[in-house]
Coordinates of C-alpha atoms and ligand atoms in Angstrom, one line a residue:
X1 CA 7.8 10.4 10.6
X2 CA 9.2 12.9 8.3
X3 CA 11.0 14.7 11.0
X4 CA 12.8 11.5 11.9
X5 CA 13.4 10.8 8.2
X6 CA 14.8 14.3 7.5
X7 CA 17.1 14.0 10.5
X8 CA 18.5 10.7 9.6
X9 CA 18.9 11.3 5.9
X10 CA 21.1 14.0 4.6
X11 CA 19.2 14.9 1.5
X12 CA 21.2 18.1 1.1
X13 CA 24.4 16.1 0.6
X14 CA 23.2 14.6 -2.7
X15 CA 24.7 16.0 -5.8
X16 CA 23.5 14.7 -9.1
X17 CA 26.1 12.9 -11.1
X18 CA 27.6 14.8 -14.1
X19 CA 25.7 12.4 -16.4
X20 CA 22.4 13.2 -14.7
X21 CA 23.1 16.9 -14.8
X22 CA 23.8 16.7 -18.5
X23 CA 20.7 14.6 -19.2
X24 CA 18.5 16.9 -17.2
X25 CA 20.0 19.9 -19.0
X26 CA 19.3 18.4 -22.4
X27 CA 15.8 17.6 -21.5
X28 CA 15.0 21.0 -20.1
X29 CA 16.6 22.7 -23.1
X30 CA 14.2 20.9 -25.4
X31 CA 10.9 20.5 -23.5
X32 CA 9.2 19.7 -26.7
X33 CA 12.1 17.7 -27.9
X34 CA 11.7 14.6 -25.8
X35 CA 13.3 11.7 -27.5
X36 CA 10.8 9.5 -29.3
X37 CA 11.2 5.8 -28.7
X38 CA 9.1 2.9 -29.9
X39 CA 5.5 3.9 -30.1
X40 CA 3.9 3.5 -26.8
X41 CA 0.3 4.6 -27.0
X42 CA -1.3 5.4 -23.6
X43 CA -4.9 6.5 -23.9
X44 CA -4.8 9.1 -21.2
X45 CA -7.9 10.9 -19.8
X46 CA -6.8 13.1 -17.0
X47 CA -9.7 14.0 -14.8
X48 CA -7.7 15.0 -11.7
X49 CA -5.9 17.6 -13.8
X50 CA -9.3 19.2 -14.5
X51 CA -9.9 20.0 -10.8
X52 CA -9.1 23.4 -9.3
X53 CA -5.4 24.2 -9.7
X54 CA -4.7 24.4 -5.9
X55 CA -5.1 20.6 -5.7
X56 CA -1.8 20.0 -7.5
X57 CA 1.2 21.5 -9.2
X58 CA 2.2 20.7 -12.7
X59 CA 5.5 19.0 -12.5
X60 CA 7.6 17.1 -15.0
X61 CA 9.8 14.2 -13.8
X62 CA 13.5 15.0 -13.6
X63 CA 15.3 12.9 -16.3
X64 CA 17.8 10.3 -15.1
X65 CA 21.1 9.2 -16.5
X66 CA 20.5 5.7 -17.8
X67 CA 17.1 4.1 -17.4
X68 CA 17.1 0.3 -17.5
X69 CA 14.1 -2.0 -17.3
X70 CA 13.8 -4.4 -14.4
X71 CA 10.3 -5.7 -14.9
X72 CA 7.0 -5.0 -16.6
X73 CA 3.7 -6.4 -15.3
X74 CA 2.2 -7.9 -18.5
X75 CA -1.2 -8.9 -17.0
X76 CA -1.7 -5.4 -15.5
X77 CA -0.5 -3.7 -18.7
X78 CA -3.1 -5.7 -20.6
X79 CA -5.8 -4.9 -18.0
X80 CA -5.0 -1.2 -18.6
X81 CA -5.2 -1.6 -22.4
X82 CA -1.5 -1.1 -22.8
X83 CA 0.9 -3.1 -25.0
X84 CA 3.3 -4.9 -22.7
X85 CA 6.0 -5.2 -25.5
X86 CA 5.8 -1.4 -26.1
X87 CA 6.1 -0.8 -22.4
X88 CA 9.2 -3.0 -22.2
X89 CA 10.7 -0.9 -24.9
X90 CA 9.9 2.3 -23.1
X91 CA 12.2 2.4 -20.1
X92 CA 12.7 6.1 -20.9
X93 CA 9.0 6.7 -20.3
X94 CA 9.0 4.5 -17.2
X95 CA 12.0 6.6 -15.9
X96 CA 10.4 9.9 -16.7
X97 CA 12.9 10.8 -19.4
X98 CA 10.2 10.9 -22.0
X99 CA 6.7 12.2 -21.5
X100 CA 4.2 10.1 -23.4
X101 CA 1.6 11.9 -25.6
X102 CA -1.5 12.8 -23.6
X103 CA 0.2 12.7 -20.2
X104 CA -0.2 15.8 -17.9
X105 CA 2.4 15.2 -15.2
X106 CA 1.6 16.7 -11.8
X107 CA 2.2 16.3 -8.1
X108 CA -0.8 16.2 -5.8
X109 CA -1.1 18.4 -2.7
X110 CA -2.2 16.8 0.5
X111 CA -1.7 17.0 4.3
X112 CA -1.9 14.3 6.9
X113 CA -1.7 13.2 10.5
X114 CA 1.7 11.5 10.8
X115 CA 1.7 9.4 14.0
X116 CA -1.1 11.6 15.2
X117 CA 0.6 14.9 14.5
X118 CA -1.0 17.2 11.9
X119 CA 1.2 18.2 9.0
X120 CA -0.6 20.5 6.5
X121 CA 2.2 20.6 4.1
X122 CA 2.6 17.2 2.6
X123 CA 2.1 16.2 -1.0
X124 CA 3.7 14.1 -3.7
X125 CA 7.3 14.7 -2.7
X126 CA 8.7 12.0 -5.1
X127 CA 5.7 10.7 -7.0
X128 CA 4.5 12.2 -10.2
X129 CA 1.1 11.4 -11.6
X130 CA 1.5 11.0 -15.4
X131 CA -2.2 10.8 -15.9
X132 CA -5.2 8.4 -15.9
X133 CA -6.3 5.6 -18.1
X134 CA -9.6 3.7 -18.2
X135 CA -8.8 0.0 -18.3
X136 CA -10.5 -2.8 -20.2
X137 CA -12.6 -3.4 -17.1
X138 CA -13.9 0.1 -17.3
X139 CA -12.1 1.2 -14.2
X140 CA -10.1 4.5 -14.2
X141 CA -6.6 4.3 -12.8
X142 CA -3.7 6.6 -12.1
X143 CA -0.3 6.0 -13.5
X144 CA 2.3 7.4 -11.2
X145 CA 6.1 7.4 -11.3
X146 CA 7.4 7.0 -7.8
X147 CA 11.0 8.3 -7.4
X148 CA 10.7 10.6 -10.4
X149 CA 12.5 13.6 -8.9
X150 CA 11.8 16.5 -6.6
X151 CA 8.5 18.4 -6.6
X152 CA 7.3 21.5 -4.7
X153 CA 6.3 19.1 -2.0
X154 CA 9.7 17.5 -1.5
X155 CA 10.5 19.5 1.6
X156 CA 14.2 19.2 1.1
X157 CA 14.0 15.5 0.0
X158 CA 15.7 14.3 -3.2
X159 CA 12.4 13.1 -4.8
X160 CA 14.1 9.7 -5.4
X161 CA 13.7 6.1 -4.4
X162 CA 16.3 3.4 -4.3
X163 CA 16.2 -0.1 -5.6
X164 CA 15.3 -1.9 -2.3
X165 CA 12.0 -0.2 -1.5
X166 CA 11.0 -0.3 -5.2
X167 CA 11.5 -4.1 -5.3
X168 CA 9.8 -4.4 -1.9
X169 CA 6.7 -2.5 -3.0
X170 CA 6.6 -4.4 -6.3
X171 CA 6.6 -7.8 -4.5
X172 CA 4.2 -6.9 -1.6
X173 CA 1.7 -4.9 -3.6
X174 CA 1.5 -7.6 -6.3
X175 CA 1.2 -10.3 -3.6
X176 CA -1.6 -8.3 -2.0
X177 CA -3.4 -8.1 -5.4
X178 CA -3.0 -11.9 -5.8
X179 CA -4.5 -12.3 -2.3
X180 CA -7.5 -10.3 -3.5
X181 CA -6.8 -7.4 -1.2
X182 CA -7.6 -4.0 -2.6
X183 CA -4.2 -2.4 -3.3
X184 CA -2.2 -0.1 -5.4
X185 CA -0.4 -2.2 -8.1
X186 CA 3.0 -2.2 -9.7
X187 CA 3.1 -1.8 -13.4
X188 CA 6.9 -1.6 -13.9
X189 CA 10.2 -0.9 -12.3
X190 CA 13.4 0.6 -13.8
X191 CA 16.8 1.5 -12.5
X192 CA 18.0 5.0 -13.1
X193 CA 21.7 4.6 -13.6
X194 CA 22.1 7.1 -10.8
X195 CA 23.1 6.9 -7.2
X196 CA 20.7 7.8 -4.4
X197 CA 22.4 8.7 -1.1
X198 CA 20.8 7.2 2.1
X199 CA 23.0 5.9 4.8
X200 CA 25.3 4.9 2.0
X201 CA 25.1 5.4 -1.8
X202 CA 22.5 3.1 -3.4
X203 CA 21.2 2.4 -6.9
X204 CA 18.3 4.6 -7.8
X205 CA 15.1 3.1 -9.1
X206 CA 11.6 4.2 -10.1
X207 CA 8.3 2.3 -9.7
X208 CA 5.3 2.8 -11.9
X209 CA 2.5 2.6 -9.4
X210 CA -1.1 2.1 -10.5
X211 CA -4.1 3.0 -8.2
X212 CA -7.8 3.6 -8.6
X213 CA -6.8 7.0 -7.4
X214 CA -4.2 8.6 -5.1
X215 CA -6.8 10.6 -3.2
X216 CA -6.2 10.3 0.5
X217 CA -7.9 11.3 3.8
X218 CA -5.1 13.8 4.0
X219 CA -6.1 15.3 0.6
X220 CA -9.4 16.3 2.1
X221 CA -7.8 17.4 5.4
X222 CA -5.5 19.8 3.6
X223 CA -8.3 21.8 2.0
X224 CA -10.6 21.6 5.0
X225 CA -7.7 22.9 7.2
X226 CA -7.1 25.9 4.8
X227 CA -10.8 26.6 4.7
X228 CA -10.9 26.1 0.9
X229 CA -14.5 25.0 0.6
X230 CA -14.5 25.2 -3.1
X231 CA -11.5 22.8 -3.5
X232 CA -13.1 20.5 -0.9
X233 CA -16.4 20.4 -2.7
X234 CA -14.7 19.7 -6.1
X235 CA -12.6 17.0 -4.5
X236 CA -15.7 15.4 -2.9
X237 CA -17.6 15.4 -6.2
X238 CA -14.6 14.0 -8.0
X239 CA -14.1 11.2 -5.4
X240 CA -17.8 10.3 -5.5
X241 CA -17.9 10.2 -9.3
X242 CA -14.8 8.2 -9.5
X243 CA -15.2 5.7 -6.6
X244 CA -18.8 5.7 -5.3
X245 CA -21.0 6.9 -8.1
X246 CA -24.1 5.9 -6.1
X247 CA -23.3 8.3 -3.3
X248 CA -25.4 11.4 -3.2
X249 CA -23.2 13.6 -1.0
X250 CA -20.5 13.8 1.6
X251 CA -22.5 11.7 4.2
X252 CA -22.8 8.8 1.7
X253 CA -19.2 9.2 0.7
X254 CA -18.2 8.8 4.3
X255 CA -20.4 5.8 4.8
X256 CA -19.0 4.1 1.7
X257 CA -15.4 4.8 2.6
X258 CA -16.1 3.6 6.2
X259 CA -17.4 0.3 4.8
X260 CA -14.5 -0.2 2.4
X261 CA -11.8 0.7 5.0
X262 CA -13.4 -1.7 7.6
X263 CA -13.4 -4.5 5.1
X264 CA -9.9 -3.7 4.1
X265 CA -8.4 -3.8 7.6
X266 CA -10.3 -7.1 8.3
X267 CA -8.5 -8.5 5.3
X268 CA -5.1 -7.2 6.6
X269 CA -5.8 -8.9 9.9
X270 CA -6.7 -12.2 8.2
X271 CA -3.3 -12.2 6.5
X272 CA -1.2 -11.1 9.5
X273 CA -0.4 -7.9 7.6
X274 CA 1.0 -5.0 9.5
X275 CA 0.9 -1.8 7.4
X276 CA 3.3 0.0 9.7
X277 CA 2.5 3.6 8.7
X278 CA -1.2 4.2 8.8
X279 CA -0.9 8.0 8.7
X280 CA -4.0 9.7 7.2
X281 CA -2.0 10.6 4.1
X282 CA -1.5 6.8 3.6
X283 CA -5.3 6.1 3.9
X284 CA -6.8 6.0 0.4
X285 CA -10.4 7.0 -0.3
X286 CA -10.7 4.2 -2.8
X287 CA -10.2 1.7 0.0
X288 CA -7.0 0.4 -1.5
X289 CA -3.9 -0.4 0.5
X290 CA -1.3 2.2 -0.2
X291 CA 2.3 2.8 0.9
X292 CA 4.4 -0.2 1.3
X293 CA 7.2 1.4 3.3
X294 CA 7.7 -0.3 6.7
X295 CA 5.0 -3.0 6.2
X296 CA 5.5 -6.7 7.2
X297 CA 3.6 -9.9 7.5
X298 CA 3.6 -11.3 11.0
X299 CA 5.6 -14.5 11.0
X300 CA 5.8 -15.5 14.7
X301 CA 2.3 -14.5 15.9
X302 CA 2.0 -11.8 18.5
X303 CA -1.3 -9.8 18.7
X304 CA 0.6 -6.6 19.0
X305 CA 3.4 -7.3 16.5
X306 CA 5.1 -4.1 15.4
X307 CA 8.0 -3.9 12.9
X308 CA 8.5 -0.3 11.9
X309 CA 11.7 1.2 13.3
X310 CA 10.0 4.6 14.0
X311 CA 6.8 3.2 15.5
X312 CA 8.3 3.2 19.0
X313 CA 4.9 3.4 20.8
X314 CA 3.3 0.7 18.7
X315 CA 0.6 3.0 17.4
X316 CA 0.4 1.0 14.2
X317 CA 0.9 -2.5 15.8
X318 CA -1.1 -5.4 14.3
X319 CA -3.8 -5.3 16.9
X320 CA -4.2 -1.5 16.8
X321 CA -5.0 -1.4 13.1
X322 CA -8.8 -1.4 13.3
X323 CA -8.8 1.4 15.9
X324 CA -6.4 3.4 13.8
X325 CA -8.5 3.0 10.7
X326 CA -11.4 4.3 12.7
X327 CA -9.3 7.2 13.9
X328 CA -8.4 8.0 10.3
X329 CA -12.1 7.9 9.3
X330 CA -12.8 10.3 12.1
X331 CA -10.3 12.7 10.6
X332 CA -12.0 12.2 7.2
X333 CA -15.4 12.9 8.8
X334 CA -14.0 16.1 10.4
X335 CA -12.7 17.3 7.0
X336 CA -16.1 16.7 5.4
X337 CA -18.0 18.7 8.0
X338 CA -17.0 22.0 6.4
X339 CA -19.2 21.1 3.4
X340 CA -22.4 20.7 5.4
X341 CA -24.9 23.6 5.5
X342 CA -25.8 22.7 9.1
X343 CA -22.5 21.7 10.8
X344 CA -23.9 20.8 14.2
X345 CA -26.3 18.3 12.5
X346 CA -23.4 17.0 10.4
X347 CA -21.3 16.3 13.5
X348 CA -24.1 14.2 14.8
X349 CA -24.8 12.4 11.5
X350 CA -21.1 11.7 10.7
X351 CA -20.5 10.4 14.2
X352 CA -23.3 7.9 13.7
X353 CA -21.9 6.9 10.4
X354 CA -18.4 6.2 11.5
X355 CA -19.7 4.5 14.6
X356 CA -21.0 1.8 12.3
X357 CA -17.4 1.0 11.6
X358 CA -17.2 -1.4 14.6
X359 CA -20.1 -3.6 13.5
X360 CA -18.9 -3.7 9.9
X361 CA -15.4 -4.5 11.0
X362 CA -16.4 -7.2 13.5
X363 CA -18.6 -8.9 11.0
X364 CA -15.9 -8.7 8.3
X365 CA -13.3 -10.1 10.8
X366 CA -15.7 -13.0 11.6
X367 CA -16.2 -13.8 8.0
X368 CA -12.5 -13.6 7.2
X369 CA -11.3 -15.8 10.1
X370 CA -14.3 -18.0 9.8
X371 CA -13.2 -18.8 6.2
X372 CA -9.7 -19.4 7.5
X373 CA -11.1 -22.1 9.6
X374 CA -13.3 -23.5 6.8
X375 CA -16.5 -22.0 8.1
X376 CA -18.5 -20.5 5.3
X377 CA -21.1 -19.1 7.5
X378 CA -19.6 -18.4 10.9
X379 CA -21.8 -17.1 13.7
X380 CA -21.0 -15.2 16.8
X381 CA -20.8 -18.6 18.6
X382 CA -17.7 -19.3 16.5
X383 CA -15.8 -16.2 17.7
X384 CA -14.3 -17.9 20.8
X385 CA -13.1 -20.8 18.6
X386 CA -11.1 -18.3 16.5
X387 CA -9.9 -16.3 19.4
X388 CA -8.8 -19.4 21.3
X389 CA -6.7 -20.6 18.4
X390 CA -5.1 -17.2 18.1
X391 CA -4.4 -17.3 21.8
X392 CA -2.6 -20.7 21.5
X393 CA -0.7 -19.3 18.5
X394 CA 0.4 -16.3 20.5
X395 CA 1.5 -18.4 23.4
X396 CA 3.9 -20.3 21.2
X397 CA 4.7 -17.5 18.7
X398 CA 3.4 -19.9 16.0
X399 CA 4.0 -18.8 12.4
X400 CA 0.8 -17.1 11.4
X401 CA 0.6 -18.1 7.7
X402 CA 2.0 -21.6 8.2
X403 CA -0.3 -22.5 11.1
X404 CA -3.5 -21.7 9.2
X405 CA -2.0 -23.5 6.1
X406 CA -1.2 -26.5 8.2
X407 CA -4.5 -26.8 10.1
X408 CA -6.1 -29.4 7.8
X409 CA -2.9 -31.6 7.9
X410 CA -1.1 -33.8 10.5
X411 CA 1.6 -31.1 10.8
X412 CA -0.7 -28.7 12.6
X413 CA 0.1 -30.0 16.0
X414 CA 3.9 -29.4 15.4
X415 CA 3.1 -25.7 15.5
X416 CA 2.3 -25.9 19.2
X417 CA 4.2 -26.9 22.3
X418 CA 1.1 -27.6 24.3
X419 CA -0.2 -30.4 22.2
X420 CA -3.0 -31.4 24.6
X421 CA -4.4 -27.8 24.4
X422 CA -4.2 -27.9 20.6
X423 CA -5.8 -31.3 20.5
X424 CA -8.7 -30.0 22.6
X425 CA -9.1 -27.0 20.4
X426 CA -8.9 -29.2 17.3
X427 CA -11.8 -31.4 18.6
X428 CA -14.0 -28.4 19.0
X429 CA -13.1 -27.2 15.5
X430 CA -13.6 -30.6 13.9
X431 CA -17.1 -30.7 15.4
X432 CA -17.9 -27.7 13.2
X433 CA -17.1 -29.8 10.1
X434 CA -14.7 -27.4 8.4
X435 CA -14.7 -27.1 4.6
X436 CA -11.1 -27.7 3.6
X437 CA -11.6 -26.5 0.1
X438 CA -12.7 -23.1 1.5
X439 CA -9.6 -23.2 3.7
X440 CA -7.3 -23.9 0.7
X441 CA -8.8 -21.0 -1.1
X442 CA -8.5 -18.7 1.9
X443 CA -5.2 -19.5 3.6
X444 CA -2.2 -18.6 1.5
X445 CA 0.8 -21.0 1.4
X446 CA 3.1 -18.2 0.4
X447 CA 3.2 -14.6 1.5
X448 CA 6.1 -12.1 0.9
X449 CA 8.2 -12.8 4.0
X450 CA 10.4 -9.9 5.2
X451 CA 13.6 -11.9 5.5
X452 CA 13.2 -13.3 2.0
X453 CA 12.4 -9.8 0.6
X454 CA 15.6 -8.6 2.2
X455 CA 17.6 -11.5 0.7
X456 CA 16.1 -10.7 -2.7
X457 CA 17.1 -7.0 -2.3
X458 CA 20.6 -8.0 -1.3
X459 CA 21.0 -10.2 -4.4
X460 CA 19.6 -7.4 -6.6
X461 CA 22.2 -5.0 -5.1
X462 CA 24.9 -7.5 -6.0
X463 CA 23.5 -7.5 -9.6
X464 CA 21.4 -10.6 -9.5
X465 CA 17.7 -10.1 -10.2
X466 CA 16.9 -13.8 -10.6
X467 CA 15.8 -14.2 -6.9
X468 CA 13.4 -11.2 -7.4
X469 CA 11.8 -12.8 -10.4
X470 CA 11.5 -16.2 -8.6
X471 CA 10.0 -14.5 -5.5
X472 CA 7.6 -12.5 -7.6
X473 CA 6.4 -15.7 -9.3
X474 CA 5.9 -17.4 -5.9
X475 CA 4.1 -14.6 -4.1
X476 CA 1.7 -14.0 -7.0
X477 CA 0.6 -17.6 -6.8
X478 CA -0.1 -17.7 -3.1
X479 CA -2.2 -20.8 -3.1
X480 CA 0.6 -22.9 -4.5
X481 CA 2.9 -24.5 -1.9
X482 CA 6.5 -23.5 -2.4
X483 CA 8.9 -24.7 0.4
X484 CA 11.5 -22.1 -0.6
X485 CA 9.2 -19.3 0.1
X486 CA 7.1 -20.6 3.0
X487 CA 10.1 -21.1 5.3
X488 CA 9.8 -18.9 8.4
X489 CA 13.0 -17.0 9.3
X490 CA 15.6 -18.6 11.6
X491 CA 16.5 -16.6 14.6
X492 CA 19.5 -15.0 12.8
X493 CA 17.4 -14.3 9.7
X494 CA 14.5 -12.7 11.5
X495 CA 14.0 -9.1 10.6
X496 CA 12.7 -7.3 13.6
X497 CA 12.7 -3.8 12.2
X498 CA 11.5 -2.3 9.0
X499 CA 12.0 1.1 7.6
X500 CA 10.1 3.7 5.6
X501 CA 10.5 3.2 1.9
X502 CA 12.8 6.2 1.4
Ligands
AMP601 P1 5.7 8.2 2.9 O1 6.6 7.8 4.0 O2 6.1 7.6 1.6 O3 4.3 8.1 3.2 O4 6.1 9.8 2.6 C1 5.6 10.8 3.5 C2 5.9 12.1 2.8 O5 7.3 12.3 2.6 C3 5.3 12.2 1.4 O6 4.9 13.6 1.2 C4 6.4 11.9 0.5 O7 6.2 12.4 -0.8 C5 7.6 12.5 1.2 N1 8.9 11.8 0.9 C6 9.3 10.6 1.2 N2 10.5 10.3 0.7 C7 10.9 11.4 0.0 C8 12.0 11.7 -0.8 N3 13.0 10.9 -0.9 N4 12.1 12.9 -1.3 C9 11.0 13.8 -1.2 N5 9.9 13.6 -0.5 C10 9.8 12.4 0.1
MG602 MG1 2.9 7.8 1.8

């Protein structure tokens, strides 16, 4: 992906504005003299920074010309034990212009298989980890500034993000959270007052991303590939302590991650979510969805829907996602083998562990789609009922979200051209006495539709953020019907290609 990205985007052509150069000069001159704003207390406790130094590089954000707040996520701030009002008053912190007390900014090192090709030299190229906080729920989370400037892992990139992908990630990740899908979250977004050059000059922006950690399959792969057993062991112990405290070693860790990833991808499937760039560096050990670059929710259903402009072979198509998750887990297993005293035995053990993926996934899929049909305890005998509905939907390209939402209503039949076939299916389904309250809890009325995200970004580029705020309100209340946000795209509105969030 990055080769494509690097060819298409002339990062080398970007010169900072005079204002930015001045701001960055001022800041560097006075490292300790960061401007003090209203008191924002963040109770940092930075455990990743205590790991062996090869795992990261200490890196300060590069200050920007004119930070301006777009949005703060009050509920998430409160969960983290932060004062939303103080955050709102701290656009300089959210832009990386001021480093809050206790932060230890760093860029993490990782590698990854990108579209199946191994790249040992990835890492946070434009994301900087400020540090970790333990929230009111007792969960430790990373605070990351995405788009905070170049790092040693930028590989010629500018380290920046523009407004469009920042708003998209904000909307989609918060929608996923509202849909109860494990995901990275969005705490805040700011504009930088600087221009970022992509195909054209675009307004720069920075997202504050929150995650239970940013440790990826690719993080393990990097240190396995370089034969750094010590770093790998420290990383493994860290991941276990942080995410799977009951695990007693690498085999348990693998089993736990396998289970979480299987359940995660089943949830994606149940929402018609296509991640779009399931590289191993975008596969989080925590089991959270990470990287909202070229993702999209399927509107007109096709079992092999693919949107990403660079996914020409459909490697990450909707229907391929479970297999790709397993492929990624196989890479994780391979990386962990280096830690085993008896590697031949570990190959056998780990193969058995990841081969349990299929059963866990199939049962999670059945539970997910069973609930979508109002079946609280679906059995194997219900599988054909689900598959037959999906086949009817595929035949007509029925809207994925709206079809499930409409099932309990008289409008359901309007989704299909072959009404007789749908009526026959409906009779079989009704015979199972579906629980419509379960369906209402399970099937969203509103998901972040790509064409509406694009319209929101276009409005923001024209200076109007009201549509973004309206859409955010709608997608974070997914059970509430909202005709303005449940409208499928017309043929001219349909977005058939999505792009990496650069
Ligand atoms: P992603 O597509 O976000 O998964 O990114 C893949 C890799 O490219 C990661 O190492 C990113 O940090 C890096 N990257 C993406 N965009 C940029 C950019 N504008 N500047 C520097 N590095 C980038
Ligand atoms: Mg990524």
